Short mmCIF file of C-alpha atoms in Angstrom, two decimals:
data_model
loop_
_atom_site.label_atom_id
_atom_site.label_comp_id
_atom_site.label_asym_id
_atom_site.label_seq_id
_atom_site.Cartn_x
_atom_site.Cartn_y
_atom_site.Cartn_z
CA MET A 1 26.50 -60.30 33.90
CA ILE A 2 26.13 -56.69 34.97
CA LYS A 3 22.64 -55.89 36.11
CA ARG A 4 21.27 -52.67 34.67
CA PRO A 5 19.57 -50.26 37.05
CA THR A 6 15.81 -50.16 36.76
CA PRO A 7 14.09 -46.99 35.46
CA LYS A 8 12.90 -46.35 39.01
CA VAL A 9 16.44 -46.46 40.39
CA LEU A 10 17.69 -44.23 37.57
CA PHE A 11 14.91 -41.74 38.21
CA PHE A 12 15.64 -41.40 41.91
CA SER A 13 19.39 -41.27 41.28
CA VAL A 14 18.96 -38.38 38.86
CA LEU A 15 16.53 -36.70 41.26
CA LEU A 16 19.03 -36.97 44.11
CA LEU A 17 21.79 -35.47 41.97
CA PHE A 18 19.47 -32.62 40.99
CA LEU A 19 18.53 -31.92 44.58
CA LEU A 20 22.14 -31.96 45.73
CA SER A 21 23.11 -29.68 42.86
CA SER A 22 20.35 -27.26 43.80
CA CYS A 23 21.54 -27.10 47.38
CA ASN A 24 25.12 -26.71 46.19
CA ASN A 25 23.98 -23.58 44.36
CA ALA A 26 23.22 -22.04 47.74
CA THR A 27 26.73 -22.91 48.90
CA ARG A 28 28.16 -21.31 45.76
CA LEU A 29 26.35 -18.13 46.74
CA ILE A 30 28.83 -18.06 49.61
CA PHE A 31 32.05 -19.13 47.87
CA THR A 32 32.45 -17.40 44.49
CA PRO A 33 35.95 -15.89 44.56
CA GLY A 34 37.11 -13.62 41.77
CA LYS A 35 40.69 -13.29 40.50
CA THR A 36 40.10 -10.59 37.88
CA LEU A 37 41.43 -7.25 39.10
CA ALA A 38 39.50 -4.01 38.65
CA PRO A 39 41.05 -0.50 38.83
CA LEU A 40 43.37 0.19 41.75
CA PRO A 41 43.06 3.03 44.31
CA GLU A 42 45.49 5.31 42.50
CA THR A 43 43.05 5.56 39.58
CA ILE A 44 40.85 7.76 41.78
CA GLY A 45 43.66 9.45 43.65
CA LEU A 46 43.62 7.35 46.83
CA GLN A 47 46.88 6.74 48.66
CA TYR A 48 47.22 3.18 49.93
CA GLN A 49 49.64 0.65 51.30
CA ILE A 50 49.83 -2.89 49.92
CA VAL A 51 49.74 -5.36 52.80
CA TRP A 52 50.79 -9.01 52.78
CA PHE A 53 50.13 -11.10 55.87
CA GLU A 54 49.52 -14.71 56.85
CA ALA A 55 46.55 -16.59 58.23
CA PRO A 56 47.29 -18.87 61.21
CA ASP A 57 47.74 -21.81 58.80
CA ARG A 58 50.41 -19.80 56.90
CA THR A 59 48.22 -19.03 53.88
CA LYS A 60 49.52 -15.79 52.35
CA LEU A 61 46.87 -13.08 52.02
CA HIS A 62 46.72 -9.73 50.27
CA GLY A 63 45.12 -6.49 51.42
CA TRP A 64 45.17 -2.71 51.33
CA LEU A 65 45.51 -0.11 54.05
CA ILE A 66 43.94 3.22 53.06
CA PRO A 67 44.94 5.93 55.55
CA GLY A 68 42.45 8.54 56.70
CA ASP A 69 42.53 11.03 59.56
CA PRO A 70 45.28 9.74 61.92
CA ALA A 71 42.97 10.35 64.89
CA ALA A 72 40.07 8.46 63.31
CA PRO A 73 39.30 4.80 64.00
CA MET A 74 40.22 1.92 61.73
CA VAL A 75 37.46 0.22 59.74
CA LEU A 76 38.26 -3.45 59.19
CA PHE A 77 36.27 -4.19 56.05
CA PHE A 78 35.07 -7.78 55.56
CA HIS A 79 33.79 -7.87 52.00
CA GLY A 80 31.16 -10.12 50.44
CA ASN A 81 31.32 -13.35 48.52
CA ALA A 82 32.08 -12.33 44.93
CA ALA A 83 35.02 -10.75 43.06
CA ASN A 84 37.76 -9.21 45.25
CA ILE A 85 38.88 -6.03 47.01
CA THR A 86 39.42 -4.11 43.77
CA HIS A 87 35.68 -4.27 43.13
CA ARG A 88 35.04 -2.58 46.51
CA LEU A 89 36.88 0.57 45.50
CA PRO A 90 33.75 2.80 45.41
CA ASN A 91 32.79 1.61 48.89
CA ILE A 92 36.34 2.17 50.14
CA ASP A 93 36.33 5.67 48.66
CA TYR A 94 33.09 6.44 50.50
CA LEU A 95 34.62 5.43 53.84
CA HIS A 96 37.76 7.39 53.06
CA GLN A 97 35.62 10.47 52.47
CA LEU A 98 34.30 10.02 56.00
CA GLY A 99 37.88 10.50 57.20
CA LEU A 100 38.21 6.86 58.26
CA ASN A 101 41.21 4.58 58.02
CA VAL A 102 40.32 1.42 56.11
CA PHE A 103 41.93 -2.02 56.08
CA ILE A 104 40.43 -4.42 53.55
CA PHE A 105 41.80 -7.81 52.52
CA ASP A 106 40.93 -10.71 50.25
CA TYR A 107 40.04 -14.09 51.68
CA ARG A 108 42.07 -17.03 50.42
CA GLY A 109 41.38 -17.71 46.75
CA PHE A 110 40.10 -14.17 46.17
CA GLY A 111 42.13 -11.60 44.22
CA LYS A 112 45.86 -11.96 44.86
CA SER A 113 45.48 -14.01 48.03
CA ASN A 114 46.81 -17.56 47.94
CA GLY A 115 44.90 -20.73 48.69
CA VAL A 116 41.34 -21.84 48.11
CA SER A 117 38.35 -20.96 50.28
CA LEU A 118 36.22 -24.06 50.77
CA ARG A 119 34.87 -23.82 54.30
CA GLU A 120 33.37 -21.31 56.69
CA GLU A 121 36.35 -21.81 58.97
CA ASP A 122 38.73 -20.69 56.19
CA LEU A 123 37.14 -17.24 56.26
CA TYR A 124 37.63 -17.00 60.01
CA GLN A 125 41.26 -18.11 59.74
CA ASP A 126 41.90 -15.30 57.26
CA ALA A 127 40.15 -12.73 59.45
CA ARG A 128 42.25 -13.79 62.44
CA GLY A 129 45.34 -13.15 60.37
CA ALA A 130 44.07 -9.68 59.47
CA LEU A 131 43.40 -8.85 63.12
CA LYS A 132 46.84 -10.08 64.11
CA TRP A 133 48.36 -7.79 61.49
CA LEU A 134 46.36 -4.83 62.80
CA LYS A 135 47.49 -5.51 66.35
CA GLY A 136 51.07 -5.74 65.14
CA SER A 137 50.55 -2.32 63.57
CA GLU A 138 49.53 -1.00 67.01
CA TRP A 139 45.83 -0.63 66.35
CA ASP A 140 43.94 -1.10 69.61
CA SER A 141 40.54 -2.84 69.46
CA SER A 142 38.93 0.22 71.09
CA LYS A 143 39.69 2.12 67.87
CA VAL A 144 38.61 -0.58 65.40
CA ILE A 145 35.17 -0.85 63.80
CA TYR A 146 34.23 -4.11 62.06
CA TYR A 147 32.31 -3.57 58.83
CA GLY A 148 30.84 -6.69 57.23
CA ARG A 149 28.88 -6.74 53.99
CA SER A 150 26.71 -9.72 53.00
CA MET A 151 28.87 -12.83 53.59
CA GLY A 152 31.39 -10.57 55.31
CA ALA A 153 28.81 -9.89 58.03
CA THR A 154 29.27 -13.47 59.21
CA VAL A 155 33.02 -12.97 59.44
CA ALA A 156 32.58 -9.67 61.29
CA LEU A 157 30.22 -11.30 63.78
CA GLN A 158 32.55 -14.22 64.45
CA MET A 159 35.49 -11.90 64.99
CA ALA A 160 33.36 -9.77 67.32
CA LEU A 161 32.84 -12.89 69.43
CA GLU A 162 36.56 -13.65 69.52
CA GLN A 163 38.04 -10.14 69.65
CA PRO A 164 35.40 -7.52 70.52
CA PRO A 165 35.71 -4.25 68.57
CA ALA A 166 34.56 -0.73 69.40
CA GLY A 167 31.49 -1.41 67.26
CA ILE A 168 30.21 -3.55 64.43
CA ILE A 169 28.43 -2.37 61.28
CA LEU A 170 26.62 -4.93 59.13
CA GLU A 171 25.20 -4.35 55.68
CA CYS A 172 22.72 -6.73 54.01
CA PRO A 173 23.53 -9.69 56.29
CA PHE A 174 21.72 -13.03 56.22
CA THR A 175 20.50 -15.12 59.14
CA SER A 176 22.11 -18.46 58.19
CA LEU A 177 23.20 -20.51 55.20
CA HIS A 178 20.31 -22.87 55.85
CA ASP A 179 17.87 -19.98 55.51
CA ILE A 180 19.55 -18.93 52.25
CA ALA A 181 19.29 -22.50 50.93
CA MET A 182 15.64 -22.63 51.95
CA LYS A 183 14.99 -19.37 50.09
CA THR A 184 16.95 -20.49 47.00
CA ASN A 185 15.27 -23.88 46.61
CA PRO A 186 12.88 -24.85 49.40
CA ILE A 187 12.01 -28.26 47.94
CA SER A 188 15.62 -29.40 47.53
CA TYR A 189 16.52 -28.06 50.95
CA GLY A 190 13.56 -29.73 52.63
CA LEU A 191 14.26 -33.12 51.07
CA VAL A 192 18.04 -33.42 51.28
CA GLY A 193 19.75 -30.05 51.69
CA ARG A 194 19.44 -29.79 55.44
CA TRP A 195 21.51 -32.97 55.77
CA PHE A 196 24.29 -32.03 53.35
CA ILE A 197 25.02 -28.38 54.14
CA LYS A 198 27.84 -28.52 56.68
CA ASP A 199 28.73 -24.84 57.02
CA ARG A 200 26.08 -23.12 59.09
CA PHE A 201 26.96 -19.41 58.97
CA ASP A 202 24.64 -19.13 61.97
CA ASN A 203 24.46 -15.38 62.41
CA ILE A 204 21.51 -15.45 64.80
CA ASN A 205 23.47 -17.32 67.45
CA LYS A 206 26.48 -15.12 66.85
CA ILE A 207 24.72 -11.76 67.11
CA SER A 208 22.79 -12.79 70.23
CA SER A 209 26.10 -13.35 72.04
CA ILE A 210 27.84 -10.13 71.00
CA SER A 211 28.19 -7.28 73.48
CA ALA A 212 29.61 -4.67 71.07
CA PRO A 213 27.28 -1.94 69.72
CA VAL A 214 25.62 -2.95 66.43
CA LEU A 215 24.45 -0.92 63.44
CA ILE A 216 22.64 -2.77 60.63
CA PHE A 217 21.84 -1.45 57.15
CA HIS A 218 19.76 -3.27 54.54
CA GLY A 219 18.26 -2.32 51.19
CA LYS A 220 14.51 -2.82 51.02
CA LYS A 221 14.87 -3.77 47.34
CA ASP A 222 17.51 -6.42 47.99
CA ARG A 223 16.63 -9.42 45.79
CA ILE A 224 19.50 -11.59 47.00
CA ILE A 225 19.02 -11.43 50.77
CA PRO A 226 15.58 -10.30 51.97
CA PHE A 227 15.70 -7.33 54.34
CA GLY A 228 13.55 -9.38 56.71
CA MET A 229 16.70 -11.29 57.61
CA SER A 230 18.23 -8.08 58.98
CA VAL A 231 15.04 -7.38 60.89
CA LYS A 232 15.29 -10.84 62.46
CA LEU A 233 18.97 -10.42 63.30
CA PHE A 234 18.23 -7.05 64.85
CA SER A 235 15.63 -8.63 67.13
CA PHE A 236 18.30 -10.97 68.53
CA ALA A 237 21.00 -8.31 68.95
CA LYS A 238 21.69 -6.77 72.34
CA GLU A 239 21.51 -3.05 73.05
CA PRO A 240 22.89 -0.68 71.96
CA LYS A 241 21.67 -1.47 68.45
CA THR A 242 20.30 0.39 65.42
CA LEU A 243 18.58 -0.86 62.27
CA HIS A 244 18.21 1.31 59.18
CA LEU A 245 16.39 0.08 56.07
CA VAL A 246 17.30 1.97 52.90
CA ASN A 247 14.15 2.31 50.79
CA GLU A 248 15.64 2.44 47.29
CA ALA A 249 18.71 0.26 47.84
CA GLY A 250 19.34 -3.24 46.55
CA HIS A 251 22.02 -5.62 47.77
CA ASN A 252 25.14 -3.65 46.89
CA ASN A 253 24.33 0.04 46.95
CA CYS A 254 23.15 1.15 50.39
CA TYR A 255 26.07 3.59 50.61
CA LEU A 256 25.16 5.11 47.24
CA THR A 257 21.41 5.45 47.73
CA GLY A 258 21.26 5.92 51.51
CA GLY A 259 21.86 9.66 51.23
CA GLU A 260 22.36 11.97 54.17
CA GLU A 261 20.74 9.64 56.71
CA TYR A 262 23.12 6.79 55.87
CA LYS A 263 26.12 9.09 56.22
CA LYS A 264 24.88 10.58 59.51
CA LEU A 265 24.41 7.13 61.01
CA TRP A 266 27.95 6.15 60.09
CA ILE A 267 29.39 9.36 61.54
CA SER A 268 27.39 9.24 64.78
CA PHE A 269 28.04 5.52 65.36
CA VAL A 270 31.76 5.73 64.68
CA GLY A 271 32.15 8.91 66.71
CA LYS A 272 30.21 7.65 69.71
CA TYR A 273 31.70 4.19 70.08
CA SER A 274 35.31 4.89 69.14
CA ASN A 275 35.43 8.24 71.00
CA TYR A 276 36.28 10.10 67.83
CA ASN A 277 35.23 13.72 67.50
CA TYR A 278 34.93 14.74 63.89
CA PRO A 279 36.91 17.97 63.34
CA ASP A 280 34.78 20.89 62.16
CA LYS A 281 36.97 21.20 59.06
CA LEU A 282 36.44 17.55 58.11
CA THR A 283 32.68 17.76 58.68
CA LYS A 284 32.54 20.83 56.45
CA ASN A 285 34.51 19.04 53.73
CA LEU A 286 32.13 16.09 53.90
CA LYS A 287 29.16 18.38 53.33
CA GLU A 288 30.90 20.06 50.39
CA ARG A 289 31.83 16.74 48.78
CA HIS A 290 28.34 15.39 49.20
CA SER A 291 26.76 18.52 47.71
CA LYS A 292 29.08 18.22 44.69
CA GLY A 293 28.09 14.61 44.13
CA ARG A 294 31.42 13.09 45.14
CA MET A 295 29.58 10.61 47.33
CA GLU A 296 27.99 9.17 44.21
CA PHE A 297 31.11 9.15 42.05
CA TYR A 298 30.59 5.45 41.27
#
């Protein structure tokens, strides 16, 4: 005869499932790949090269190389957790307007890239493949800036530990996955989450060990990742470092609402740490584009 579970056992079983599900929601904030493709660069007149490369485990990955001023540094763009590179087109266009070369790729499971991203380490594997491709294309690390947005900030920080760049720019980063889980559902995290979340995304430990110059942006109206997390990360970063909070920005639009100050910080940081002198002609064009509203095209 099969013994039925008591109401008490059923209650705690359901409670445990609920708590685990709640903590899993925090993990899904990290891994939410998108396959649907948005408009491509040619729709806004951007020239680009389609790039296929492999991660160390042979997973085939897809990316774009958007050329800028040949003398300018390369921005290796580590995007955030949702959608894919096609949805970063406005951000790519902004960087292109700054004269920068941009290499952006999709992690496994995102966009056209093969595979499935299930672990923190998968992201790092993919980034290592991207860096290997850049080196094979004769881009020296002294001319490469890592740019990590949201989840991509973790990838940028890890790569900065392994292969130091000329500088690292973070936008709306978080401190750790545990902190995100605590913010998302403190009760579930306190009871069971801390024991079941395996991927740490420990950005505090990473940033405290990085020697490259750091520039951090964060929107003060970010409702996904509190700007206080950037403040905390900044406190652990080594000099030289800069923190800029964008008053009217949320999680995804610092580059659109940051205005002249945001642009100046990008230009000064990139110029100083990659030894790139912006040509007078390019600087003039930037001012003209900004005054005509091109910077806020999207």
